[in-house]
Coordinates of C-alpha atoms and ligand atoms in Angstrom, one line a residue:
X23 CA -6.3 -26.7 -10.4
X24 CA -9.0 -25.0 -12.3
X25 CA -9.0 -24.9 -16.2
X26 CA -7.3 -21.4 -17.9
X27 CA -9.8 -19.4 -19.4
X28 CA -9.5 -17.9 -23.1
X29 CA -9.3 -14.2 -22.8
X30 CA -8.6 -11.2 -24.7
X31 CA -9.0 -11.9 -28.6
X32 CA -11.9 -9.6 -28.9
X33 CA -14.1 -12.5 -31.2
X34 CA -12.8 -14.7 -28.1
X35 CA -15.2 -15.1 -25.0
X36 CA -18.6 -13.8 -24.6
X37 CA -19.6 -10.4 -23.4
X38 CA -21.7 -7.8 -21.4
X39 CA -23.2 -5.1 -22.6
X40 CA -21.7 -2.3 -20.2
X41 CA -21.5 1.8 -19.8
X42 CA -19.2 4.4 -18.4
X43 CA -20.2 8.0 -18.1
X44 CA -17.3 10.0 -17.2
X45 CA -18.9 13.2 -15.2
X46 CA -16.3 16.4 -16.3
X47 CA -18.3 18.9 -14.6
X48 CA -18.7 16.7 -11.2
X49 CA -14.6 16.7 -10.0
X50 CA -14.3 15.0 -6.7
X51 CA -11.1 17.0 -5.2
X52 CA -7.3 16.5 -6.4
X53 CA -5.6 12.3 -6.0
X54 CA -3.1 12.9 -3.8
X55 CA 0.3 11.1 -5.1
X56 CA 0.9 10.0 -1.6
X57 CA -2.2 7.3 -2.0
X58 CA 0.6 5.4 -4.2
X59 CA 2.7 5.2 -1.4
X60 CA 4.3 1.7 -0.1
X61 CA 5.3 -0.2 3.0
X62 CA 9.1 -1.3 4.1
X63 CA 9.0 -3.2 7.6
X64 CA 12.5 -4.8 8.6
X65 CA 10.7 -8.4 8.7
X66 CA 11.4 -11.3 6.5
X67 CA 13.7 -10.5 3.4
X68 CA 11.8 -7.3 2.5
X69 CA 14.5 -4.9 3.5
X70 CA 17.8 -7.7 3.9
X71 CA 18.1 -8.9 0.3
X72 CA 15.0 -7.0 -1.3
X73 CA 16.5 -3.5 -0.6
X74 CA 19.5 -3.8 1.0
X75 CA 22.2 -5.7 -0.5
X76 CA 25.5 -3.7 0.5
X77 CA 27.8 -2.2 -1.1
X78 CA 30.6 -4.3 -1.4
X79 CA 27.8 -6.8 -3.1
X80 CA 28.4 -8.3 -6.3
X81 CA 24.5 -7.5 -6.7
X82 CA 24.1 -4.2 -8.6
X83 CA 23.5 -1.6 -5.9
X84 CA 23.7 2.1 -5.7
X85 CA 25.7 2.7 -1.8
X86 CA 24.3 -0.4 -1.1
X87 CA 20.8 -0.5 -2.0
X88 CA 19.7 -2.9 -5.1
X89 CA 19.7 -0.7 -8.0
X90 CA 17.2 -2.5 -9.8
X91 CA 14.7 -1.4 -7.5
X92 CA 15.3 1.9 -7.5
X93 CA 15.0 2.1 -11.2
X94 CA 11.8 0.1 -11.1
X95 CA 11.0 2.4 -8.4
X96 CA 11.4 6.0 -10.1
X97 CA 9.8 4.5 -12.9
X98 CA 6.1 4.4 -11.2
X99 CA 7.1 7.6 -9.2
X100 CA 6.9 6.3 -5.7
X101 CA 5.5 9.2 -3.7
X102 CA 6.0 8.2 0.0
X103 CA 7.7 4.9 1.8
X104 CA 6.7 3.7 5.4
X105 CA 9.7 2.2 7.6
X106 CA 11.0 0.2 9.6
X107 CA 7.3 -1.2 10.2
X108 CA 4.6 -2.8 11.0
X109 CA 4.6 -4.7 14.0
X110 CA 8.6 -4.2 13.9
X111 CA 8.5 -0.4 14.3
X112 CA 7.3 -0.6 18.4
X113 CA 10.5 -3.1 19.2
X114 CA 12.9 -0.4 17.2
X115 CA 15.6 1.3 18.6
X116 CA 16.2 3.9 16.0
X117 CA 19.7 4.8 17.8
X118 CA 21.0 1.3 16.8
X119 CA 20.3 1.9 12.9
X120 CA 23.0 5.1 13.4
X121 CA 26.6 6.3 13.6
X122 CA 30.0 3.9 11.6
X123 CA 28.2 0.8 10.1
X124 CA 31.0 -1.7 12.1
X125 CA 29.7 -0.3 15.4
X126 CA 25.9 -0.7 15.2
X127 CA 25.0 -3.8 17.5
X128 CA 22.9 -6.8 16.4
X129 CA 19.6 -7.2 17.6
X130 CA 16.7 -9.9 17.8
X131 CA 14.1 -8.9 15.5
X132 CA 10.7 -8.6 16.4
X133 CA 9.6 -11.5 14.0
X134 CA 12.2 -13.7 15.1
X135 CA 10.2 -16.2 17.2
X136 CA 8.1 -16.8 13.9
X137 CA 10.7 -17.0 11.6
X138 CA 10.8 -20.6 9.7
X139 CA 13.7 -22.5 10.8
X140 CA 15.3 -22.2 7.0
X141 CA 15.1 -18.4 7.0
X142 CA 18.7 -17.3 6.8
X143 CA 20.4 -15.5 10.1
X144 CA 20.3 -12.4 9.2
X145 CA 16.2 -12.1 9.1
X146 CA 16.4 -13.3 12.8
X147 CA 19.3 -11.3 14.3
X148 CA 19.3 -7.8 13.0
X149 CA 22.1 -6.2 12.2
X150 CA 21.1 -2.2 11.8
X151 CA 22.8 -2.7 8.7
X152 CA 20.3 -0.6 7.0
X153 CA 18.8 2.7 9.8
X154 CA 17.0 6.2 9.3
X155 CA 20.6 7.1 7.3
X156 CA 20.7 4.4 4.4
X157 CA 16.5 4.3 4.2
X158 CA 16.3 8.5 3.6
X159 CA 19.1 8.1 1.0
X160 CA 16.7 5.2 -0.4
X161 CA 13.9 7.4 -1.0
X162 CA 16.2 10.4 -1.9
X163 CA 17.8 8.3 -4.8
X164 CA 14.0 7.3 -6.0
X165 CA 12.4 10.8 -4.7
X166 CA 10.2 9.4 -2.5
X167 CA 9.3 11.1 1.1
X168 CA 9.9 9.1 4.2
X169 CA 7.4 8.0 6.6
X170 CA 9.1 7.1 9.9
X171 CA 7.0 4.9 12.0
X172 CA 8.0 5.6 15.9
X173 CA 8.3 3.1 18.7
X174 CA 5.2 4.1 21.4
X175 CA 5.6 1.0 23.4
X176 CA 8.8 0.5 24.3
X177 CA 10.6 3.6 24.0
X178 CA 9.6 6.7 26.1
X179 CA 8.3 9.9 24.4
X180 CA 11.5 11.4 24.6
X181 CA 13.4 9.2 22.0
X182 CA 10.5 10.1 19.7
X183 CA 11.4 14.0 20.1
X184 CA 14.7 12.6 19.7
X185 CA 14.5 11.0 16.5
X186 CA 13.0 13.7 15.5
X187 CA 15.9 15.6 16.0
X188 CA 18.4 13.6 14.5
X189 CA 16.2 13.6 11.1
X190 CA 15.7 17.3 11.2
X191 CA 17.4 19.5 13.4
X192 CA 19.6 22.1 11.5
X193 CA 23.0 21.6 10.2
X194 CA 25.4 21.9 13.3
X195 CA 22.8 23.1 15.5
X196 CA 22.8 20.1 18.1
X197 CA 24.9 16.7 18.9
X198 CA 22.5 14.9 17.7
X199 CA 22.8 17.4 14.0
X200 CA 26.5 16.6 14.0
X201 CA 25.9 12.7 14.4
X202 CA 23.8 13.2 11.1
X203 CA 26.4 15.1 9.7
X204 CA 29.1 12.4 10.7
X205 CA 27.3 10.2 8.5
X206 CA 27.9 12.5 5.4
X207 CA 24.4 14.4 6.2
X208 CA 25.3 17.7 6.5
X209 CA 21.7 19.0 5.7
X210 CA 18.6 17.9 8.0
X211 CA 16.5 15.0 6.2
X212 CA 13.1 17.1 6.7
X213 CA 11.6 13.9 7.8
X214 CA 7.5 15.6 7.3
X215 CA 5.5 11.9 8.0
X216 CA 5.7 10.5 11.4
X217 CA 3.4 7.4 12.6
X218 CA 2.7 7.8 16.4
X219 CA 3.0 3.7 17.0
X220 CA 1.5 0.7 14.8
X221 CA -1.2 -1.2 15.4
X222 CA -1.7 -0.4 18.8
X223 CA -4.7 -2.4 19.8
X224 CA -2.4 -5.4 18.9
X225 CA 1.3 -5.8 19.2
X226 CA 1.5 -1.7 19.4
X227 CA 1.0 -1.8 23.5
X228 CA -2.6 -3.4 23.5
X229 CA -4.2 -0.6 24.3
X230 CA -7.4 0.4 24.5
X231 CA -8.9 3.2 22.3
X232 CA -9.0 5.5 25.2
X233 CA -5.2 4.6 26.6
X234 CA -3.7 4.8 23.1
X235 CA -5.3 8.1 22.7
X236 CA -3.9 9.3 25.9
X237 CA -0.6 8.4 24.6
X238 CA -0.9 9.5 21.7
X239 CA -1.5 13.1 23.4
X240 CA 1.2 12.7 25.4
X241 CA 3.7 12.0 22.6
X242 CA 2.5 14.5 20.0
X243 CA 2.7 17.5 22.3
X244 CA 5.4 19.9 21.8
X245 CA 7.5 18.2 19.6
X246 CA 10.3 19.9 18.2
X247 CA 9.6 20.7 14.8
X248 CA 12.9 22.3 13.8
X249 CA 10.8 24.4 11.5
X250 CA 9.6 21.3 9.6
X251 CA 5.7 21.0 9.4
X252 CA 5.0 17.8 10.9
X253 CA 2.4 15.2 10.4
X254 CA 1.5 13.1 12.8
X255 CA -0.4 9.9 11.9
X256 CA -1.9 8.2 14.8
X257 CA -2.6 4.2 14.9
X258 CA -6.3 3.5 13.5
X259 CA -8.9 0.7 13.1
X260 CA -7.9 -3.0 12.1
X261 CA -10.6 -3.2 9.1
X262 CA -14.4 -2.5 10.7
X263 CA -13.5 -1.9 14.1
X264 CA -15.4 1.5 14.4
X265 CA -15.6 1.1 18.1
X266 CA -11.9 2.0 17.7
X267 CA -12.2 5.1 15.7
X268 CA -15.0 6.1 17.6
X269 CA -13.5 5.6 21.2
X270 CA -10.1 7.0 20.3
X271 CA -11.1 10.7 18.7
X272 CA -14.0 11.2 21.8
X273 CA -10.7 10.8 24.2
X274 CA -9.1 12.7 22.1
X275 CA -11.3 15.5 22.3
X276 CA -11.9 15.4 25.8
X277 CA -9.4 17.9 26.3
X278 CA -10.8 20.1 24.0
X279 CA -11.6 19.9 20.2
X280 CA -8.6 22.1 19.5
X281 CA -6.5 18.5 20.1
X282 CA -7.8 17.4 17.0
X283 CA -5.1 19.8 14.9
X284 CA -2.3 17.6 16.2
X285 CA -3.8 14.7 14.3
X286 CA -2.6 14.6 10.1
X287 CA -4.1 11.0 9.4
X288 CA -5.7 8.2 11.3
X289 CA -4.2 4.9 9.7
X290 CA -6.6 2.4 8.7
X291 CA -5.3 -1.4 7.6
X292 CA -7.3 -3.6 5.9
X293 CA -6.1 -7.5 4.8
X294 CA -8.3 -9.3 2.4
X295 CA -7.2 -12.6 3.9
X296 CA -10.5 -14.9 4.3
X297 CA -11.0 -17.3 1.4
X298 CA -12.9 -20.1 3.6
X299 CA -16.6 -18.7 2.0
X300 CA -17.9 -17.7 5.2
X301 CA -16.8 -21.3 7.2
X302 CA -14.4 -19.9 9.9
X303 CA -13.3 -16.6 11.1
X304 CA -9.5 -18.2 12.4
X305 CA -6.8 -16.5 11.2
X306 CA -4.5 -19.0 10.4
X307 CA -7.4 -21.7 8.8
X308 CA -9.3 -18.8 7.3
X309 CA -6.5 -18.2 5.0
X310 CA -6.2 -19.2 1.1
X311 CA -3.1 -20.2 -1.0
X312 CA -1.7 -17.7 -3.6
X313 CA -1.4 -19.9 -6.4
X314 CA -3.4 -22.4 -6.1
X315 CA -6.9 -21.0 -6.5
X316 CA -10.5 -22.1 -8.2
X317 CA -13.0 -19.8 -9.7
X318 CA -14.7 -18.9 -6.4
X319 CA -11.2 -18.2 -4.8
X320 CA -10.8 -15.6 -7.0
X321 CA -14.2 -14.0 -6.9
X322 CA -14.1 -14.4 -3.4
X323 CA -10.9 -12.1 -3.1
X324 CA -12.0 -9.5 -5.3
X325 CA -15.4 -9.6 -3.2
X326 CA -13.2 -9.2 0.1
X327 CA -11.7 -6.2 -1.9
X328 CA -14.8 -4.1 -2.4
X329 CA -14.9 -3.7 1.6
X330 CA -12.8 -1.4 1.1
X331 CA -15.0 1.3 -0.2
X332 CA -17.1 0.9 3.0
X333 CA -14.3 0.6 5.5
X334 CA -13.4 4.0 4.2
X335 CA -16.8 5.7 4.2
X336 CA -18.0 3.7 7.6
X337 CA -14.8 5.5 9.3
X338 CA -15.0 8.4 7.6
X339 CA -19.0 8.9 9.1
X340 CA -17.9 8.2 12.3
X341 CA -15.1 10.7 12.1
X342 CA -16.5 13.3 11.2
X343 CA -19.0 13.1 14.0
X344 CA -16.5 14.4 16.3
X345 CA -13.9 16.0 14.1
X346 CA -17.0 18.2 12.2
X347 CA -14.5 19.8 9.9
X348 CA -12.9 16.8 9.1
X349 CA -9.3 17.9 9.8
X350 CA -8.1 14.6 10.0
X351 CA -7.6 12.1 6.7
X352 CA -7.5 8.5 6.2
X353 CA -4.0 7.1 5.6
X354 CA -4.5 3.5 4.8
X355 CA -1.0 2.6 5.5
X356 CA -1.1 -1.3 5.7
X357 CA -3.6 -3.1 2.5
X358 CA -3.3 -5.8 0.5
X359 CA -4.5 -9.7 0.5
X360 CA -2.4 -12.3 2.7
X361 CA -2.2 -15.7 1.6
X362 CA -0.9 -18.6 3.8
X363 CA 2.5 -19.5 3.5
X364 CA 3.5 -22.0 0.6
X365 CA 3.9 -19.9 -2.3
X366 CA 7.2 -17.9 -1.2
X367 CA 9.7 -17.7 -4.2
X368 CA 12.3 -17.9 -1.9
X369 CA 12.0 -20.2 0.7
X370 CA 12.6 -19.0 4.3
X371 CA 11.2 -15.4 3.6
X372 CA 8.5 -14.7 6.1
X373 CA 5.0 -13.6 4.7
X374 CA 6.3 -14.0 1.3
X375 CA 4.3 -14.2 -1.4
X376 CA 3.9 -14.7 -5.2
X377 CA 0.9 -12.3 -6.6
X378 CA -0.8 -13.1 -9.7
X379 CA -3.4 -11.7 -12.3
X380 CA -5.9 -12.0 -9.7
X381 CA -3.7 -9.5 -6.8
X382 CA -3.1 -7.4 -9.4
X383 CA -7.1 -7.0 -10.5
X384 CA -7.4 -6.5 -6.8
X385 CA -4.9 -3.8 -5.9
X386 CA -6.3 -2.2 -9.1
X387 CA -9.6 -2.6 -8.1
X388 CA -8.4 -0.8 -4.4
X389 CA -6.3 2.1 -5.9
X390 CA -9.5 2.7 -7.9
X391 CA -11.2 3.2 -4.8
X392 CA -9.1 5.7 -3.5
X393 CA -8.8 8.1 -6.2
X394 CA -12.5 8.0 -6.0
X395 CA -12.7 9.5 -2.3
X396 CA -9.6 12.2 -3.0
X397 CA -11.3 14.2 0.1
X398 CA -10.9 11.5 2.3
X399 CA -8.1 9.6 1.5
X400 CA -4.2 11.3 2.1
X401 CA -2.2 8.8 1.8
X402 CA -1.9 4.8 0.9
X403 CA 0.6 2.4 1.5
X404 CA 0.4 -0.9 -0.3
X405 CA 1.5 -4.1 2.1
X406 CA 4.4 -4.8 1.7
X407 CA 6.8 -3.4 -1.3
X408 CA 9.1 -6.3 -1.6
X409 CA 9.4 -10.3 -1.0
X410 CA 6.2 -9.7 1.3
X411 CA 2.3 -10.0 0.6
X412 CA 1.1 -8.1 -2.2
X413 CA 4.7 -7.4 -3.6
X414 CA 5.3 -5.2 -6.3
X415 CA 8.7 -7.2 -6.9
X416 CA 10.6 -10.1 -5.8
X417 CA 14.3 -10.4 -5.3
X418 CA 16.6 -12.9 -4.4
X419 CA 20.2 -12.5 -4.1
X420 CA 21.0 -11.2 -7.9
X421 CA 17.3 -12.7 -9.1
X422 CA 14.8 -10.0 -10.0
X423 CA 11.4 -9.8 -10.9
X424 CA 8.2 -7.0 -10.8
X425 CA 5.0 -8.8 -10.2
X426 CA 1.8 -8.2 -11.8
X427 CA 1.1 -5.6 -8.9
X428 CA 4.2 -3.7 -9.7
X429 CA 2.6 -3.5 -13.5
X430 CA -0.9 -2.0 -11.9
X431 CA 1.3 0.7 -9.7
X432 CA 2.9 1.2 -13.1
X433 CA -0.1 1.7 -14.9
X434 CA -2.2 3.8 -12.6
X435 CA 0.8 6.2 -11.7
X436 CA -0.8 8.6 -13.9
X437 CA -3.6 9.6 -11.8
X438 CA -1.4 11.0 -9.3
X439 CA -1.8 14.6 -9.0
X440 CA -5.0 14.0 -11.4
X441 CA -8.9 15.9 -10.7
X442 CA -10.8 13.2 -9.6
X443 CA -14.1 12.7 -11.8
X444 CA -17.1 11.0 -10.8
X445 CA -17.8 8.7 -13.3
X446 CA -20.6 6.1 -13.1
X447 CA -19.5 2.1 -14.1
X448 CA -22.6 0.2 -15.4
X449 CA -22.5 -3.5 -16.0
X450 CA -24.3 -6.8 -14.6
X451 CA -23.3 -7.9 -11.8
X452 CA -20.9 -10.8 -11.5
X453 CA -22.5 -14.3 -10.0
X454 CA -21.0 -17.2 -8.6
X455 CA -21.5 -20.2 -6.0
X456 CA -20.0 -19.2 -2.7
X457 CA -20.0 -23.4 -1.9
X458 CA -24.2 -23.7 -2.3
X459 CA -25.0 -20.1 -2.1
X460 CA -25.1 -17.9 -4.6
X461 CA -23.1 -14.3 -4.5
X462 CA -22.4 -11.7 -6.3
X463 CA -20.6 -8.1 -7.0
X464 CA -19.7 -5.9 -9.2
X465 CA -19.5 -6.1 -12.7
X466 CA -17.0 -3.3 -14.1
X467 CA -15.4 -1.2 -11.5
X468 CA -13.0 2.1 -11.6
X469 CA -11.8 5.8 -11.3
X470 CA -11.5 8.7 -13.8
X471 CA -9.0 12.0 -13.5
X472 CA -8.1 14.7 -15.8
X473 CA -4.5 16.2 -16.3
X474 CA -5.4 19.3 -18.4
X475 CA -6.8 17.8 -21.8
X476 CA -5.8 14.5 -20.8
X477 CA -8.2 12.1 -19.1
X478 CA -7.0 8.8 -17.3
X479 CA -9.6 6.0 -16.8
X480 CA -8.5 2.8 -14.9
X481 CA -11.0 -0.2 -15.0
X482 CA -10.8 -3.8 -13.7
X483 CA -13.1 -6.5 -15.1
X484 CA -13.5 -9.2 -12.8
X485 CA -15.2 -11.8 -14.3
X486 CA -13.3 -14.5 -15.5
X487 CA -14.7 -15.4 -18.6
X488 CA -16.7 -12.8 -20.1
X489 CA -15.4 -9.3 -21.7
X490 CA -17.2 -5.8 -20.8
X491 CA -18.5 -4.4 -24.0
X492 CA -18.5 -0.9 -22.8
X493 CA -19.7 2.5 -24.1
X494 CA -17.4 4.6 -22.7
X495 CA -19.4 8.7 -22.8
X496 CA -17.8 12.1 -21.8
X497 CA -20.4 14.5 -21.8
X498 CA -19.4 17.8 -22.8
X499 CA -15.9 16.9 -24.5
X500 CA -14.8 15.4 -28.0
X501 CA -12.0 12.6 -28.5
X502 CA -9.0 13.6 -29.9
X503 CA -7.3 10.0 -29.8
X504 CA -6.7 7.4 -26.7
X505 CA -4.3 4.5 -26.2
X506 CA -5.1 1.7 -23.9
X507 CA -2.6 -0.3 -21.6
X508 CA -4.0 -3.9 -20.3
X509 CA -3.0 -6.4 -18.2
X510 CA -4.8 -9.4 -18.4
X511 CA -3.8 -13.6 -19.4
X512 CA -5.6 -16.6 -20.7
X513 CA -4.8 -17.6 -17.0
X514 CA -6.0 -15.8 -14.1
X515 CA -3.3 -17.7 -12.0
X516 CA -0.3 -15.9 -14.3
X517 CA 2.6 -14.3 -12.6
X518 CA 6.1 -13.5 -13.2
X519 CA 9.1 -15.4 -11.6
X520 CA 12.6 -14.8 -11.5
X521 CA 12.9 -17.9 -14.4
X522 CA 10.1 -16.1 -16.7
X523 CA 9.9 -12.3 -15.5
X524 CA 7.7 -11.8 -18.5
X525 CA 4.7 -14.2 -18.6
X526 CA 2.6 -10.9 -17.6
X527 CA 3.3 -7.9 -18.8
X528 CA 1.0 -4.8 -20.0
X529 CA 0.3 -4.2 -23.4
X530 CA -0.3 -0.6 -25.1
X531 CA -2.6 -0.8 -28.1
X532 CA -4.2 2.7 -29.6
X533 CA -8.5 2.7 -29.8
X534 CA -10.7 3.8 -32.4
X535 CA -12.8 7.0 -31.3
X536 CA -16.1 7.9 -32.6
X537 CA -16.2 11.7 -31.6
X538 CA -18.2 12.3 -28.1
X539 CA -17.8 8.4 -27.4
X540 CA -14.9 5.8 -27.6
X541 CA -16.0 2.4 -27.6
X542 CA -14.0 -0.2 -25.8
X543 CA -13.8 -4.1 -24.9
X544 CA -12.4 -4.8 -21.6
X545 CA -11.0 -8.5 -21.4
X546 CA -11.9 -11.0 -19.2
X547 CA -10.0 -11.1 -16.0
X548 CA -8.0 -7.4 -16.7
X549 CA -7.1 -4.7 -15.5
X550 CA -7.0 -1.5 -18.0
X551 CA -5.9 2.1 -18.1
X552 CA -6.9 4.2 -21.2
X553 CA -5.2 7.7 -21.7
X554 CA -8.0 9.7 -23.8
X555 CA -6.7 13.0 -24.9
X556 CA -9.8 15.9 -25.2
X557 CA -10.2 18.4 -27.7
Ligands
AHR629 O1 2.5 -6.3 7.2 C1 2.7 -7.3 8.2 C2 2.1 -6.9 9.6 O2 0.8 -6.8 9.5 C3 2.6 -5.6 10.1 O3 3.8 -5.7 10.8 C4 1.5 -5.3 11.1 O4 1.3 -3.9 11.2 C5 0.3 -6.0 10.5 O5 -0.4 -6.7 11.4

């Protein structure tokens, strides 16, 4: 284990001399909430003890769904939640998730021949406790909109339109409405978000670009809309594979350019999951641990994060070489880092893991890049929301915790909605020893947005040792007053547990302001969100 490094005391650890200039008269289009959105698959103990508990539980739960998370929950103002998955939602049957509880049969999860042996039963053998039914009322209860992922490889087309149905058609206007209605859903769930498979150069049918796109025709035209808008979002690139992209929209179009207005978002996933410096590209040895991490492990991560900004602007080049207008967005519906197994804090869940400080400088330093490409980006979804990769909480049985990532969604929740700002980040560049080589990247990253008088600036500082001493400019406006919120430790490996749910925890301090500029010190290792309010 690496030693902790002294942190935030502002005479504590040395710093850099560093600049912001936030750009008011350069907006960059509106943040749309939805890029705050997060991932449920039915794999592991994400939705069978982190959301769904039951209701004759002695957990807290609100009609059987753990109340605790739904408080947590409204509290960042979840926009948008993606279920049932993942690799998970091609194996689904949405049928067997509906109709009396007692009646729905139990089925072999998708993830079930990966399970560890100690997982418990009901990860393996699933039993539709939880369908389209109990996961609307979850994001009715927090205010969410749900994103139904459908099955494109082993269901026909036709139990897509079906689905469809059930969700939306009009109170008593077909069987399928008066199912819904059985259920104590009298009104139609207006279900607007619908993925058209997952994944499907993988376990989504192995397809190639050009099949996938053909069936992704095939599937999308005339759907029953029941007078509900509906936006399709069709299965995208795995991280840089722009021969993907590319090869899917030029079928798309083959049949005319007009196809292109079926198309809402093209999903892009990107894992940050390689710590080996460069040594392997094997998934499975490639990997690093969560917790147990040196210096270069954690430079290394952040480094991995920064792709992001150029998956996003690679894929958005090569789309809008075919789709001019760009018509279609990015929905970046699967991102986060993934660890290798060890670090689960509950043994037996599947692709659990605990994030620390240095996820949750990370998944600040990705939501940053999305509210900086507002015109690009419509929608986000962070992998996955609970007791999975880059968790915003943990939950076991009646043990709760929020994770430093469930702090940064906190946190940046008020850029949602914001104007987008250009603003310019100037600071030395971090280096380090990737083994004998040296690397580097940047030094103080981050997004601006402006609610009325109000601007929001998020910032991570990655280097571990050293504080930004920044001059933070606005052109053009006068300070009123600012607070700052930080999240930062003497330790970059600091998380919560369900034992100590508070080792990391934000802290709101107000700043000094000196008129046109407000000097500010961003800590080591930290990731920051100042509220300025303008004159
Ligand atoms: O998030 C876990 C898995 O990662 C998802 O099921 C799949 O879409 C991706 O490969």
């Amino acid at each position: 284990m690496v030693p902790k490094y002294s942190s935030f005391a502002s005479s504590g650890p040395s710093a850099r001399n560093c600049r912001v200039e936030v750009l008011l008269d350069e907006p960059l289009g509106t943040i749309s909430p939805n890029i705050y959105g997060h991932f449920t698959e039915n794999l592991g103990g994400v939705v069978y003890d982190g959301i769904w508990v039951g209701e004759k539980s002695s957990i807290p739960n609100v009609n059987g769904i753990r109340r605790e998370l739904v408080e947590q929950m409204r509290k960042i103002k979840a926009p948008v939640i993606r279920f049932p998955g993942g690799c998970f939602a091609d194996s689904y049957d949405w049928r067997d998730g509906i109709g009396p509880a007692d009646k729905r049969p139990r089925r072999t999860n998708f993830w079930e021949q990966v399970e560890p042996p100690n997982s418990p039963p009901i990860h393996k053998y699933d039993p539709n406790q939880f369908g389209t039914n109990e996961f609307v009322h979850f994001c009715k209860l927090i205010g969410s909109q749900p994103y139904l992922a459908a099955n494109l490889r082993s269901l026909p087309a036709e139990e897509f339109y079906r689905w469809v149905e059930y969700c939306n058609s009009p109170a008593g206007s077909t069987t399928l409405a008066e199912m819904r209605a059985a259920s104590g859903n009298t009104e139609p769930f207006q279900v607007r978000f619908w993925g058209v498979g997952n994944e499907s150069w993988g376990c989504g049918g192995n397809f190639t670009a050009q099949e996938y796109a053909v069936e992704f025709r095939r599937f999308t035209t005339w759907v029953p809309s029941f007078g509900q808008e509906l936006s399709f979002i069709a299965s995208g690139p795995n991280d840089d594979s722009w021969d993907w992209t590319r090869g899917f929209l030029e079928e798309i179009v083959r049949k005319g350019a007009g196809q292109l207005r079926s198309i809402y978002g093209l999903a892009l996933h990107y894992y940050a999951w390689n710590l080996s410096r460069g040594r392997t590209h094997d998934w499975n040895a490639g990997k690093g641990d969560a917790l147990k991490f040196d210096v270069a492990d954690w430079y290394e991560l952040l480094r991995q994060g920064e792709v992001m900004e150029s998956l996003i602007t690679g894929h958005w080049q090569i789309m809008g070489e075919i789709d001019r207008e760009h018509q279609i967005k990015l929905v970046v519906d699967e991102w986060g880092p993934w660890y290798r197994p060890g670090s689960e804090m509950t043994p037996g869940d599947i692709l659990e893991q605990t994030p620390t400080l240095r996820d949750a400088v990370f998944s600040g330093m990705t939501l940053d890049i999305f509210n900086q490409h507002p015109e690009k980006i419509a929608m986000a979804n962070c992998a996955q929301l609970i007791n999975c990769l880059n968790s915003l909480y943990l939950a076991h049985e009646d043990k709760f915790c929020v994770t430093p990532v469930g702090h940064v969604f906190d946190m940046y929740a008020a850029h949602q909605g914001g104007q987008s700002l250009r603003a310019v980040f100037s600071a030395p560049s971090v280096h380090y020893q990737r083994d004998a080589n040296p690397a580097s990247f940047a030094g103080l990253t981050g997004s601006a947005s402006l609610h009325d008088k109000v601007l929001v600036l998020t910032a991570v500082n990655p280097h571990v040792s050293e504080a930004c001493e920044t001059e933070i400019g606005i052109p053009g406006a006068t300070i009123k007053s600012a607070t700052a919120t930080v999240l930062t430790s003497s330790d970059i490996h600091a998380h919560n547990s369900f034992e100590q749910r508070d080792v990391i925890v934000p802290q709101t301090r107000t700043v000094e302001t000196k008129g046109h500029v407000l000097p500010y010190r961003f800590p080591p290792a930290s990731v920051t969100k100042l509220v300025v309010n303008l004159q």
